[in-house]
Structures are given as structure tokens and as C-alpha cells.
CSV table of C-alpha atoms in Angstrom, one decimal:
chain,number,residue,atom,x,y,z
A,188,UNK,CA,15.7,173.9,124.3
A,189,UNK,CA,14.4,170.4,124.5
A,190,UNK,CA,15.2,170.0,120.8
A,191,UNK,CA,18.9,171.0,121.6
A,192,UNK,CA,19.1,168.6,124.5
A,193,UNK,CA,17.7,165.8,122.3
A,194,UNK,CA,20.4,166.5,119.6
A,195,UNK,CA,23.1,166.6,122.3
A,196,UNK,CA,21.8,163.3,123.7
A,197,UNK,CA,21.7,161.7,120.3
A,198,UNK,CA,25.2,162.9,119.5
A,199,UNK,CA,26.6,161.6,122.8
A,200,UNK,CA,24.9,158.2,122.3
A,201,UNK,CA,26.4,157.9,118.9
A,202,UNK,CA,29.9,158.6,120.3
A,203,UNK,CA,29.4,155.9,123.0
A,204,UNK,CA,28.3,153.4,120.3
A,205,UNK,CA,31.3,154.2,118.2
A,206,UNK,CA,33.7,153.8,121.1
A,207,UNK,CA,32.1,150.5,122.2
A,208,UNK,CA,32.2,149.1,118.7
A,209,UNK,CA,35.9,149.9,118.3
A,210,UNK,CA,36.7,148.2,121.6
A,211,UNK,CA,34.7,145.1,120.6
A,212,UNK,CA,36.5,144.7,117.3
A,213,UNK,CA,39.9,145.2,119.0
A,214,UNK,CA,39.1,142.4,121.4
A,215,UNK,CA,38.0,140.1,118.6
A,216,UNK,CA,41.2,140.9,116.6
A,217,UNK,CA,43.2,139.5,119.5
A,218,UNK,CA,41.7,136.1,118.9
A,219,UNK,CA,42.8,136.1,115.3
A,220,UNK,CA,45.8,134.3,113.9
A,221,UNK,CA,47.5,137.4,112.6
A,222,UNK,CA,47.8,139.2,115.9
A,223,UNK,CA,51.3,140.3,117.0
A,224,UNK,CA,52.0,141.5,120.5
A,225,UNK,CA,53.9,144.8,120.4
A,226,UNK,CA,57.3,144.7,122.0
A,227,UNK,CA,56.5,147.0,124.9
A,228,UNK,CA,57.5,147.0,128.5
A,229,UNK,CA,54.3,145.2,129.4
A,230,UNK,CA,55.2,142.5,126.9
A,231,UNK,CA,58.6,141.9,128.4
A,232,UNK,CA,57.0,141.7,131.8
A,233,UNK,CA,54.5,139.2,130.5
A,234,UNK,CA,57.3,137.0,129.1
A,235,UNK,CA,59.3,137.2,132.3
A,236,UNK,CA,56.2,136.2,134.3
A,237,UNK,CA,55.5,133.2,132.1
A,238,UNK,CA,58.9,132.1,131.0
A,239,UNK,CA,58.7,128.9,132.9
A,240,UNK,CA,55.1,128.3,132.2
A,241,UNK,CA,55.1,128.1,128.5
A,242,UNK,CA,57.8,125.5,127.8
A,243,UNK,CA,55.3,122.9,126.7
A,244,UNK,CA,53.0,125.2,124.7
A,245,UNK,CA,53.4,126.7,121.3
A,246,UNK,CA,52.8,130.4,121.9
A,247,UNK,CA,52.2,132.5,118.7
A,248,UNK,CA,53.8,135.7,120.0
A,249,UNK,CA,57.1,136.7,118.5
A,250,UNK,CA,58.9,136.3,121.8
A,251,UNK,CA,58.0,132.6,122.2
A,252,UNK,CA,59.7,129.7,120.5
A,253,UNK,CA,58.7,126.1,120.8
A,254,UNK,CA,61.4,123.7,122.2
A,255,UNK,CA,59.9,120.7,120.6
A,256,UNK,CA,61.9,119.6,117.5
A,257,UNK,CA,60.3,120.1,114.1
A,258,UNK,CA,58.4,117.4,112.4
A,259,UNK,CA,60.6,114.9,110.4
A,260,UNK,CA,60.8,115.5,106.7
A,261,UNK,CA,58.7,113.5,104.3
A,262,UNK,CA,60.1,110.0,103.9
A,263,UNK,CA,62.5,109.8,101.0
A,264,UNK,CA,63.2,113.5,101.0
A,265,UNK,CA,66.8,114.6,101.8
A,266,UNK,CA,67.1,118.3,102.6
A,267,UNK,CA,70.0,120.2,101.1
A,268,UNK,CA,70.9,121.6,104.5
A,269,UNK,CA,70.9,119.1,107.4
A,270,UNK,CA,68.4,119.9,110.2
A,271,UNK,CA,69.8,121.6,113.3
A,272,UNK,CA,70.8,119.5,116.3
A,273,UNK,CA,68.7,119.7,119.4
A,274,UNK,CA,71.1,117.8,121.7
A,275,UNK,CA,72.0,119.5,124.9
A,276,UNK,CA,75.5,120.8,125.4
A,277,UNK,CA,78.1,122.0,123.0
A,278,UNK,CA,78.8,120.1,119.8
A,279,UNK,CA,81.4,117.3,119.8
A,280,UNK,CA,84.8,118.3,118.3
A,281,UNK,CA,85.0,116.4,115.0
A,282,UNK,CA,88.8,116.2,114.6
A,283,UNK,CA,91.8,117.1,116.7
A,284,UNK,CA,95.4,116.2,116.1
A,285,UNK,CA,97.7,114.9,118.9
A,286,UNK,CA,101.3,115.0,117.8
A,287,UNK,CA,103.5,112.6,119.9
A,288,UNK,CA,106.3,115.3,119.9
A,289,UNK,CA,104.0,117.6,121.9
A,290,UNK,CA,103.7,114.8,124.5
A,291,UNK,CA,107.5,114.5,125.0
A,292,UNK,CA,108.6,112.1,122.3
A,293,UNK,CA,112.2,112.8,121.1
A,294,UNK,CA,112.3,110.7,117.9
A,295,UNK,CA,116.0,110.3,118.0
A,296,UNK,CA,116.0,106.5,117.7
A,297,UNK,CA,117.5,106.0,121.1
A,298,UNK,CA,115.3,107.6,123.8
A,299,UNK,CA,112.4,105.5,124.9
A,300,UNK,CA,109.3,107.3,123.6
A,301,UNK,CA,106.7,104.8,124.9
A,302,UNK,CA,105.2,107.0,127.5
A,303,UNK,CA,104.8,109.9,125.0
A,304,UNK,CA,102.9,107.6,122.7
A,305,UNK,CA,100.7,106.5,125.6
A,306,UNK,CA,100.0,110.1,126.6
A,307,UNK,CA,99.1,111.1,123.0
A,308,UNK,CA,96.7,108.2,122.7
A,309,UNK,CA,95.1,108.9,126.1
A,310,UNK,CA,94.3,112.4,124.8
A,311,UNK,CA,93.1,111.2,121.4
A,312,UNK,CA,91.0,108.5,122.9
A,313,UNK,CA,88.6,111.1,124.4
A,314,UNK,CA,87.8,112.8,121.1
A,315,UNK,CA,85.8,111.3,118.2
A,316,UNK,CA,87.6,111.3,114.8
A,317,UNK,CA,90.8,112.4,116.4
A,318,UNK,CA,94.3,111.8,115.0
A,319,UNK,CA,97.5,110.6,116.7
A,320,UNK,CA,100.3,112.1,114.6
A,321,UNK,CA,103.7,110.3,114.3
A,322,UNK,CA,105.5,112.9,112.1
A,323,UNK,CA,108.0,112.1,109.3
A,324,UNK,CA,111.8,112.4,109.6
A,325,UNK,CA,111.9,111.0,113.1
A,326,UNK,CA,112.8,107.5,114.5
A,327,UNK,CA,110.8,106.6,117.6
A,328,UNK,CA,111.9,103.8,119.9
A,329,UNK,CA,108.8,102.4,121.4
A,330,UNK,CA,108.5,99.4,123.7
A,331,UNK,CA,105.5,97.0,123.9
A,332,UNK,CA,102.4,99.3,123.9
A,333,UNK,CA,98.6,98.9,123.9
A,334,UNK,CA,96.2,101.4,122.3
A,335,UNK,CA,93.0,100.2,123.8
A,336,UNK,CA,89.3,100.8,124.2
A,337,UNK,CA,86.5,100.0,124.7
A,338,UNK,CA,85.8,103.4,126.1
A,339,UNK,CA,87.6,105.4,123.4
A,340,UNK,CA,85.6,107.4,121.0
A,341,UNK,CA,85.1,106.1,117.4
A,342,UNK,CA,87.0,106.7,114.2
A,343,UNK,CA,90.4,107.5,115.6
A,344,UNK,CA,93.3,107.8,113.1
A,345,UNK,CA,96.8,106.7,113.8
A,346,UNK,CA,98.7,108.8,111.3
A,347,UNK,CA,102.1,107.1,110.9
A,348,UNK,CA,104.6,109.0,108.7
A,349,UNK,CA,107.7,108.5,110.8
A,350,UNK,CA,109.5,105.3,111.7
A,351,UNK,CA,108.8,103.3,114.9
A,352,UNK,CA,111.4,100.8,115.9
A,353,UNK,CA,111.3,98.0,118.5
A,354,UNK,CA,113.6,97.6,121.4
A,355,UNK,CA,116.6,95.3,120.9
A,356,UNK,CA,117.2,94.6,124.5
A,357,UNK,CA,115.8,91.4,126.0
A,358,UNK,CA,114.9,93.4,129.2
A,359,UNK,CA,112.1,95.2,127.3
A,360,UNK,CA,110.2,91.9,126.6
A,361,UNK,CA,110.3,90.2,130.0
A,362,UNK,CA,109.3,86.5,129.6
A,363,UNK,CA,107.8,87.1,126.2
A,364,UNK,CA,104.7,88.9,124.7
A,365,UNK,CA,102.3,87.9,122.0
A,366,UNK,CA,102.4,91.4,120.3
A,367,UNK,CA,104.5,94.5,120.2
A,368,UNK,CA,101.9,97.1,119.1
A,369,UNK,CA,98.3,96.4,120.0
A,370,UNK,CA,95.1,98.1,119.0
A,371,UNK,CA,92.3,96.6,121.1
A,372,UNK,CA,88.5,96.9,121.3
A,373,UNK,CA,88.1,99.9,119.1
A,374,UNK,CA,85.5,101.0,116.5
A,375,UNK,CA,86.6,102.7,113.3
A,376,UNK,CA,90.3,102.6,114.0
A,377,UNK,CA,92.6,103.5,111.0
A,378,UNK,CA,96.4,103.1,110.8
A,379,UNK,CA,97.6,105.0,107.8
A,380,UNK,CA,100.5,107.0,106.4
A,381,UNK,CA,103.8,106.6,104.7
A,382,UNK,CA,105.8,105.5,107.8
A,383,UNK,CA,107.5,102.3,108.8
A,384,UNK,CA,107.0,99.8,111.7
A,385,UNK,CA,110.4,98.1,112.1
A,386,UNK,CA,110.4,95.0,114.4
A,387,UNK,CA,114.1,94.5,114.1
A,388,UNK,CA,113.4,90.8,114.4
A,389,UNK,CA,116.7,89.4,113.2
A,390,UNK,CA,117.7,88.5,116.7
A,391,UNK,CA,114.5,86.5,117.2
A,392,UNK,CA,114.8,84.4,114.0
A,393,UNK,CA,117.8,82.5,115.3
A,394,UNK,CA,116.8,79.0,116.5
A,395,UNK,CA,119.7,78.8,118.9
A,396,UNK,CA,120.7,81.2,121.7
A,397,UNK,CA,124.0,81.8,119.9
A,398,UNK,CA,123.9,85.0,117.9
A,399,UNK,CA,125.4,85.3,114.5
A,400,UNK,CA,128.4,87.6,114.7
A,401,UNK,CA,127.5,89.0,111.4
A,402,UNK,CA,124.6,90.8,113.1
A,403,UNK,CA,127.0,92.9,115.1
A,404,UNK,CA,128.3,96.3,114.2
A,405,UNK,CA,131.3,98.2,115.6
A,406,UNK,CA,130.3,99.9,118.9
A,407,UNK,CA,130.0,103.7,118.5
A,408,UNK,CA,131.3,106.3,121.0
A,409,UNK,CA,127.7,106.5,122.3
A,410,UNK,CA,124.8,104.0,122.2
A,411,UNK,CA,122.6,105.9,119.9
A,412,UNK,CA,121.1,103.8,117.1
A,413,UNK,CA,122.1,105.0,113.6
A,414,UNK,CA,119.1,107.2,112.5
A,415,UNK,CA,119.6,106.2,108.9
A,416,UNK,CA,120.0,102.5,109.9
A,417,UNK,CA,117.5,101.7,112.7
A,418,UNK,CA,118.2,98.0,112.2
A,419,UNK,CA,121.8,98.5,113.4
A,420,UNK,CA,122.6,96.6,116.6
A,421,UNK,CA,125.3,97.4,119.2
A,422,UNK,CA,126.9,94.8,121.5
A,423,UNK,CA,125.3,96.3,124.6
A,424,UNK,CA,121.9,95.4,123.1
A,425,UNK,CA,122.7,91.7,122.9
A,426,UNK,CA,123.4,91.1,126.5
A,427,UNK,CA,121.0,88.3,127.5
A,428,UNK,CA,118.7,86.1,125.4
A,429,UNK,CA,115.4,87.0,123.7
A,430,UNK,CA,112.4,85.1,125.2
A,431,UNK,CA,111.0,82.1,123.3
A,432,UNK,CA,107.6,83.8,122.8
A,433,UNK,CA,108.1,86.0,119.8
A,434,UNK,CA,105.8,89.1,119.4
A,435,UNK,CA,103.6,90.0,116.4
A,436,UNK,CA,104.6,93.5,115.2
A,437,UNK,CA,101.1,95.0,114.8
A,438,UNK,CA,98.0,93.3,116.1
A,439,UNK,CA,94.3,94.3,116.1
A,440,UNK,CA,92.0,92.5,118.6
A,441,UNK,CA,88.3,92.7,119.1
A,442,UNK,CA,87.8,95.7,116.9
A,443,UNK,CA,85.2,96.8,114.3
A,444,UNK,CA,85.9,98.6,111.0
A,445,UNK,CA,89.7,98.5,111.2
A,446,UNK,CA,91.8,99.9,108.3
A,447,UNK,CA,95.5,99.7,107.6
A,448,UNK,CA,96.8,101.5,104.5
A,449,UNK,CA,100.0,103.1,103.2
A,450,UNK,CA,102.5,101.9,105.9
A,451,UNK,CA,105.3,99.4,105.7
A,452,UNK,CA,105.9,96.7,108.3
A,453,UNK,CA,109.3,95.1,108.2
A,454,UNK,CA,111.5,92.6,110.0
A,455,UNK,CA,108.9,91.5,112.5
A,456,UNK,CA,110.0,88.9,115.1
A,457,UNK,CA,106.9,86.8,114.1
A,458,UNK,CA,103.7,87.8,112.3
A,459,UNK,CA,103.8,91.2,110.8
A,460,UNK,CA,100.1,92.1,110.9
A,461,UNK,CA,97.4,90.1,112.7
A,462,UNK,CA,93.6,90.5,113.0
A,463,UNK,CA,92.0,88.5,115.8
A,464,UNK,CA,88.3,88.6,116.6
A,465,UNK,CA,87.7,91.6,114.3
A,466,UNK,CA,84.7,92.4,112.1
A,467,UNK,CA,85.0,94.7,109.1
A,468,UNK,CA,88.7,94.9,108.1
A,469,UNK,CA,90.3,96.5,105.1
A,470,UNK,CA,94.1,96.4,104.3
A,471,UNK,CA,95.3,98.0,101.1
A,472,UNK,CA,98.3,99.8,99.6
A,473,UNK,CA,100.7,98.6,102.2
A,474,UNK,CA,104.0,96.6,102.3
A,475,UNK,CA,105.3,93.8,104.3
A,476,UNK,CA,109.1,93.2,104.0
A,477,UNK,CA,111.2,90.5,105.6
A,478,UNK,CA,113.8,88.1,104.3
A,479,UNK,CA,112.6,84.7,102.9
A,480,UNK,CA,114.5,82.9,105.6
A,481,UNK,CA,113.0,84.7,108.6
A,482,UNK,CA,111.2,82.1,110.7
A,483,UNK,CA,107.4,82.3,111.2
A,484,UNK,CA,107.0,85.8,109.9
A,485,UNK,CA,103.5,85.6,108.3
A,486,UNK,CA,102.6,88.7,106.4
A,487,UNK,CA,98.9,89.0,107.4
A,488,UNK,CA,97.4,86.6,109.8
A,489,UNK,CA,93.6,86.3,110.2
A,490,UNK,CA,91.8,84.5,113.0
A,491,UNK,CA,88.2,84.5,114.2
A,492,UNK,CA,87.6,87.5,111.9
A,493,UNK,CA,85.0,88.1,109.2
A,494,UNK,CA,84.2,90.6,106.4
A,495,UNK,CA,87.8,91.2,105.6
A,496,UNK,CA,89.2,92.7,102.3
A,497,UNK,CA,92.9,92.7,101.5
A,498,UNK,CA,94.0,94.3,98.2
A,499,UNK,CA,96.7,96.2,96.4
A,500,UNK,CA,99.4,95.1,98.8
A,501,UNK,CA,102.9,93.7,98.5
A,502,UNK,CA,103.8,90.9,100.9
A,503,UNK,CA,107.4,89.5,101.2
A,504,UNK,CA,108.1,87.4,104.3
A,505,UNK,CA,109.5,84.1,105.6
A,506,UNK,CA,106.1,82.3,106.0
A,507,UNK,CA,102.6,82.6,104.6
A,508,UNK,CA,101.9,85.9,102.8
A,509,UNK,CA,98.4,85.6,104.1
A,510,UNK,CA,97.3,83.0,106.6
A,511,UNK,CA,93.6,82.4,107.1
A,512,UNK,CA,92.9,80.5,110.4
A,513,UNK,CA,89.9,79.1,112.2
A,514,UNK,CA,86.8,81.3,112.7
A,515,UNK,CA,87.2,83.2,109.5
A,516,UNK,CA,84.5,83.9,107.0
A,517,UNK,CA,83.8,86.3,104.1
A,518,UNK,CA,87.4,86.9,103.3
A,519,UNK,CA,88.3,88.6,100.0
A,520,UNK,CA,91.9,88.8,98.9
A,521,UNK,CA,92.7,90.3,95.5
A,522,UNK,CA,95.4,92.2,93.6
A,523,UNK,CA,98.2,91.1,95.9
A,524,UNK,CA,101.9,90.4,95.2
A,525,UNK,CA,103.3,87.6,97.2
A,526,UNK,CA,107.0,86.5,97.5
A,527,UNK,CA,109.2,85.5,98.9
A,528,UNK,CA,107.1,83.4,101.4
A,529,UNK,CA,105.0,80.3,101.6
A,530,UNK,CA,102.1,81.5,99.5
A,531,UNK,CA,98.5,82.1,100.6
A,532,UNK,CA,97.3,79.5,103.0
A,533,UNK,CA,94.1,78.4,104.7
A,534,UNK,CA,95.3,76.8,107.9
A,535,UNK,CA,96.8,74.8,109.5
A,536,UNK,CA,93.5,73.9,111.0
A,537,UNK,CA,92.4,71.4,113.7
A,538,UNK,CA,95.7,71.2,115.6
A,539,UNK,CA,95.5,69.2,118.9
A,540,UNK,CA,92.1,67.8,118.0
A,541,UNK,CA,90.4,71.3,117.9
A,542,UNK,CA,87.4,72.3,115.8
A,543,UNK,CA,88.0,74.7,112.9
A,544,UNK,CA,85.4,76.5,110.8
A,545,UNK,CA,86.3,78.5,107.7
A,546,UNK,CA,83.9,79.6,104.9
A,547,UNK,CA,83.4,81.9,101.9
A,548,UNK,CA,87.1,82.6,101.1
A,549,UNK,CA,88.0,84.3,97.7
A,550,UNK,CA,91.6,84.7,96.5
A,551,UNK,CA,92.0,86.2,93.1
A,552,UNK,CA,94.2,88.3,90.8
A,553,UNK,CA,97.4,87.4,92.7
A,554,UNK,CA,101.0,87.2,91.6
A,555,UNK,CA,103.4,84.9,93.3
A,556,UNK,CA,107.1,84.7,92.7
A,557,UNK,CA,109.7,82.4,94.3
A,558,UNK,CA,107.4,81.1,97.0
A,559,UNK,CA,107.3,77.6,98.5
A,560,UNK,CA,103.6,77.2,97.9
A,561,UNK,CA,101.0,78.9,95.8
A,562,UNK,CA,97.5,78.5,97.1
A,563,UNK,CA,97.3,76.0,99.9
A,564,UNK,CA,94.8,74.4,102.4
A,565,UNK,CA,96.5,72.6,105.3
A,566,UNK,CA,94.8,70.7,108.2
A,567,UNK,CA,96.0,68.5,111.0
A,568,UNK,CA,94.9,65.0,111.6
A,569,UNK,CA,92.5,64.6,114.5
A,570,UNK,CA,90.7,67.9,113.9
A,571,UNK,CA,87.0,68.6,113.2
A,572,UNK,CA,84.8,71.2,111.6
A,573,UNK,CA,84.9,72.3,108.0
A,574,UNK,CA,86.3,74.4,105.2
A,575,UNK,CA,83.8,75.2,102.5
A,576,UNK,CA,83.1,77.7,99.7
A,577,UNK,CA,86.7,78.6,98.6
A,578,UNK,CA,87.7,80.1,95.3
A,579,UNK,CA,91.2,80.6,94.0
A,580,UNK,CA,91.0,82.4,90.7
A,581,UNK,CA,93.5,84.1,88.3
A,582,UNK,CA,96.7,83.2,90.2
A,583,UNK,CA,99.9,83.8,88.3
A,584,UNK,CA,102.8,81.8,89.7
A,585,UNK,CA,106.5,82.1,88.9
A,586,UNK,CA,109.2,79.6,90.2
A,587,UNK,CA,106.8,78.3,92.8
A,588,UNK,CA,107.6,74.9,94.3
A,589,UNK,CA,104.0,73.7,94.8
A,590,UNK,CA,101.4,75.9,93.1
A,591,UNK,CA,98.3,74.0,94.2
A,592,UNK,CA,98.2,72.2,97.6
A,593,UNK,CA,95.7,70.5,99.8
A,594,UNK,CA,97.4,68.7,102.7
A,595,UNK,CA,95.2,67.1,105.4
A,596,UNK,CA,98.3,65.4,106.9
A,597,UNK,CA,100.0,68.6,107.8
A,598,UNK,CA,102.8,68.2,110.4
A,599,UNK,CA,105.5,70.6,111.5
A,600,UNK,CA,107.5,67.9,113.2
A,601,UNK,CA,109.3,64.9,111.9
A,602,UNK,CA,106.6,62.4,112.9
A,603,UNK,CA,102.9,63.1,113.7
A,604,UNK,CA,100.5,60.5,115.0
A,605,UNK,CA,98.0,59.1,112.5
A,606,UNK,CA,94.4,59.9,113.4
A,607,UNK,CA,91.1,59.2,111.7
A,608,UNK,CA,89.1,62.4,112.3
A,609,UNK,CA,89.7,65.4,110.0
A,610,UNK,CA,88.4,68.8,109.1
A,611,UNK,CA,86.0,68.4,106.2
A,612,UNK,CA,86.8,70.1,102.9
A,613,UNK,CA,84.2,70.8,100.3
A,614,UNK,CA,83.5,73.3,97.5
A,615,UNK,CA,87.1,74.1,96.7
A,616,UNK,CA,87.4,75.8,93.3
A,617,UNK,CA,90.6,76.5,91.3
A,618,UNK,CA,90.4,78.5,88.1
A,619,UNK,CA,93.0,80.2,85.9
A,620,UNK,CA,96.1,79.0,87.9
A,621,UNK,CA,99.0,79.5,85.5
A,622,UNK,CA,102.8,79.9,85.5
A,623,UNK,CA,105.9,77.9,86.3
A,624,UNK,CA,106.7,75.4,89.1
A,625,UNK,CA,110.0,73.9,90.3
A,626,UNK,CA,108.9,70.7,92.1
A,627,UNK,CA,105.3,69.6,91.7
A,628,UNK,CA,102.3,71.4,90.1
A,629,UNK,CA,99.5,69.8,92.1
A,630,UNK,CA,99.5,68.0,95.5
A,631,UNK,CA,96.1,66.8,96.9
A,632,UNK,CA,96.5,64.7,100.0
A,633,UNK,CA,93.0,64.3,101.6
A,634,UNK,CA,91.8,62.3,104.6
A,635,UNK,CA,91.0,58.6,104.3
A,636,UNK,CA,88.0,58.8,106.6
A,637,UNK,CA,86.7,62.2,105.3
A,638,UNK,CA,87.8,62.7,101.6
A,639,UNK,CA,87.8,66.1,99.9
A,640,UNK,CA,84.8,66.6,97.7
A,641,UNK,CA,83.6,69.2,95.3
A,642,UNK,CA,87.1,70.1,94.1
A,643,UNK,CA,86.9,71.7,90.7
A,644,UNK,CA,89.7,72.6,88.3
A,645,UNK,CA,89.3,75.0,85.4
A,646,UNK,CA,92.0,76.4,83.1
A,647,UNK,CA,95.0,75.1,84.9
A,648,UNK,CA,98.2,75.6,83.0
A,649,UNK,CA,101.5,74.9,84.9
A,650,UNK,CA,104.8,74.3,83.3
A,651,UNK,CA,108.2,73.4,84.8
A,652,UNK,CA,110.6,76.3,85.3
A,653,UNK,CA,113.6,74.3,83.9
A,654,UNK,CA,114.0,70.7,83.0
A,655,UNK,CA,117.1,70.4,85.2
A,656,UNK,CA,114.9,70.5,88.2
A,657,UNK,CA,113.6,67.1,89.5
A,658,UNK,CA,110.0,67.2,88.7
A,659,UNK,CA,107.0,65.3,90.1
A,660,UNK,CA,103.7,64.5,88.5
A,661,UNK,CA,100.4,65.8,90.0
A,662,UNK,CA,99.4,63.8,93.1
A,663,UNK,CA,95.9,63.1,94.3
A,664,UNK,CA,94.7,61.0,97.3
A,665,UNK,CA,91.0,60.7,98.2
A,666,UNK,CA,90.2,63.8,96.2
A,667,UNK,CA,86.8,64.0,94.4
A,668,UNK,CA,85.4,66.6,92.1
A,669,UNK,CA,85.4,67.8,88.4
A,670,UNK,CA,87.8,68.7,85.7
A,671,UNK,CA,86.0,71.4,83.7
A,672,UNK,CA,88.7,71.9,81.1
A,673,UNK,CA,91.8,70.0,80.0
A,674,UNK,CA,94.8,70.9,82.3
A,675,UNK,CA,98.5,71.2,81.8
A,676,UNK,CA,99.9,68.9,82.9
A,677,UNK,CA,97.0,66.4,82.9
A,678,UNK,CA,95.5,66.0,86.4
A,679,UNK,CA,94.2,62.5,85.8
A,680,UNK,CA,94.4,61.5,89.4
A,681,UNK,CA,91.4,63.6,90.4
A,682,UNK,CA,88.4,61.2,91.0
A,683,UNK,CA,85.3,62.5,89.2
A,684,UNK,CA,82.1,62.6,91.3
A,685,UNK,CA,81.6,62.1,95.0
A,686,UNK,CA,83.1,59.5,97.4
A,687,UNK,CA,80.9,56.5,97.8
A,688,UNK,CA,81.8,55.7,101.4
A,689,UNK,CA,82.0,59.2,102.8
A,690,UNK,CA,80.9,59.1,106.4
A,691,UNK,CA,78.2,61.4,107.7
A,692,UNK,CA,79.4,64.4,109.7
A,693,UNK,CA,78.6,64.4,113.4
A,694,UNK,CA,77.6,67.4,115.4
A,695,UNK,CA,81.2,67.7,116.4
A,696,UNK,CA,82.1,68.2,112.7
A,697,UNK,CA,79.4,70.7,111.7
A,698,UNK,CA,80.0,74.5,111.9
């Protein structure tokens, strides 16, 4: 009997040891890295209990995910799939189109669509990479308008495929405005498309208040502008006189990374396209069209702007095809057709004894036909500052009056007062300037007190268009530099070297 009890006790003890051992291993397994909590009711209660407790800890259970972002990839490695965004809130809409017709625009060439354009812009302004759509086959009458930041989102596109026309009534302009269409304080703004901006500027080009009767057309039974001829004017439009301040058709102010491409700007009252206080500008594949006798209608006007590229563009106007003014640097103009017009000009600079600073300007691969000037630098007497680092290269001229010009005695009046101070000119390079002229091939008129220096001429070949024209020989005054190759005609008037009595620039002169 004792022997049976001993066997029973031994068997019971063995069972206890086995159970205890199994429990011990199970507990140890929970400390291992491969443990997974089963998705039971108790597990869900556990997660509910600690859902606010574990946000800052990396739990290894399947129901727990860290809210900390993953470690950045190894430097120099670009994953094929971009990492997920961990920003709070829904993702930003990347692109949305706002058609001006949906905001009430009529596009009949007669109804004032200004408010519809303003409403479409207000909506697009709130969305990054949005598009304002001006559809084709419509003519939109739009008064003076401003598409302004600085609180608009970036990279907005103004898609212009229709035609925008300016008001012809003097009442729309008040006492005068500096621009008609303004894009101000924007980042990444693009104006593009196959459309037209028509300033209908013929009324502004008249110097007197009397209007040429030839501008009038027969009044229609209604006052609707001819959709096929938005330039047409009715007698009711001409009541009153246009203000003396003439607007620029399209102006960009205080903007970054501005692009203009594809469009046509025509018949502007004054400048067609202006960039003022802008950084990062590209203009390409666009057209400017105005008659050669339209007053002060510069094609593209640059002022206080830098990092500008203008290329693959046709510019026909009544003033400078491109005008580079004070405060401009890093300007690159190439593959441009210019004419009619006054050529491509730097200046006038230093007017009313002001300081002007221009540097690093390149103009190359340009064709000019029937222009007053070719490549020109013009400054006023009495100014200060400097123009330096200029290259005019591979310029083809045809029937141009003055292909190469430096004029430090520029004056737009009959008489200007003589003054001693001047904007300093240095490092001006001309190479491969070829073609025909009608008056004078080269005209260098530099300041007595501050002569031009570092003027270099290479591969200059200019011939008279026809002998019947009255021709003048090259002219140089106080111009110093180098002739790197023989020129046609010979430019013997250029003084080789540097001026001996050139005065030292003061702080007022330096830029």
C-alpha cells in the first residue's frame, strides 16, 4: 500500500513539475522579439485602455504603429517611390482650373468682364498650381485690373487663349494709370497660351487732343464692338480725352519666377510688357506687334530686375524692342527678331541726376530690320553709377540707321543742359555685328569727364544699304578700347588703350 502511495505521489509530483515548466517557458517567450499578441477580446480591451498612453513608444504588437516618421534615407539615395507625407490634414490640391466664363464673363467684346476676371483670380489665388482659364473664340472687354499677391499660393497659371481688349472710353482710366493689367507680388506666375492682349492704343499715340478722323468707323445700330475687329472704334467711345499718363499693357511687379510665353501683345498705349523689381524672368515664343510710328511703345521694358532670359521672340513696336533700365543685372537676350522699332537699348540712364547701375548684359543672335538703332547704350548728362560687363554678339542688321551707338549726351528735348558728371561705361564688347545701315555705322559719343573705356570691336562688317543715302563715317568721342580685327568700314577713331586723365570714381559713382 505504501508502495502504491509512493508511486502516486511521484506521478503527481512529475505532473506538477511539467505544468510549472510549461508555464515558465511561456512567460519567457513573452519577453522574446517574435511574440505576437493574439487578436482577442482582451487584446482589444488592452489597446483601448492604453491608446493614449503609447503614442510616444514603439510597441511591437500588431495593433500598435509608431507615429514618429521613418528615418531619412541614406544620403545620396533617391527612392523610386517618394516617402509618404506625415503632414496633418488633407493633401493640397495640386491643380484646379477656374474658367472666367463660370464666373460670369460674357466674352462678347462689349460687356465689361472685369469683375468676372477678378472673381476667377480670387478663387485661383487660394489654390497652389491653379489655372485661370481665358478660353479661345471669345473677346473679353477688361478694364484696369490687378492680379495681386502676396498671399496667393505659388505657381499659378494664367492660361490665355482668347482675346482681351482694353476699354476705349476715357472714363475707364480716370486721371491716368501706369498699367492696364498688373501681376504683383507673386511667386511662380505664368502667363501663357495662344491668346491676344490688345491695348487698342491708337487713341493714345496722338500727341494732340484732336483725333484723326481716319480712326473712326461708321456707327452701328448697336454699340457692340466688332468681334472680328476688336480694334474698331465707335464715335461714342471717343467722347472726352484720354489722360496724359499712358498705361503699360502688361506689367509684372515684385514677383519671382515669372514666365510669359506664347501670347501676343499688340497696340499697347505705352510699353507692351514690363518687369519691375522682379527676380527670375523668362520670356519666350511670344509676339509684340504695334506700328513703327506708335509713340513710346517699348516691346519689353526691364527695370530693377535680375536673372532675366528673353529668347525666341518677335518684337515689332514704335520704340525700343527691349529696354534695359537701371537696377538690372544678369540679363540674357538671344534669338530675337526686332523691327520696326528703335533696336535694343540699355538706358536712358541717369536722368535728373539719378544713379544708375547695370551689369552683366548679354545680347546675341539677334536679327534687326528697319530699325532706328541697332544695339545702343544711352545715358543722360549729370547722372552717376555705372554700366559694365556688356556683350553684343552676332547681331544681323538690315536697313538700320545707326547699328552701333553709345550716346552719353542723350536728350529727348531740343536742348539739354551740359553737365560734367556721367554714368561710367566700361567693358563694352561688340563682336560679329554685320549687315546694312542707312545713315551711320558707328556712333560713340562719350563723356568728357568720364570717357568710355574697355570698348572692344571684333568682326564688324557694316555696309551702306544704297549709295543714294547720305552716309556718315564712324564717329568716336572720348572712346577708348581695342580693335581686335579689321573692321568695315574702318573705325579709326577708336582710341587704343585707356584714358590718361580719367578721374577716379567717387562713392556716388560706384554701384
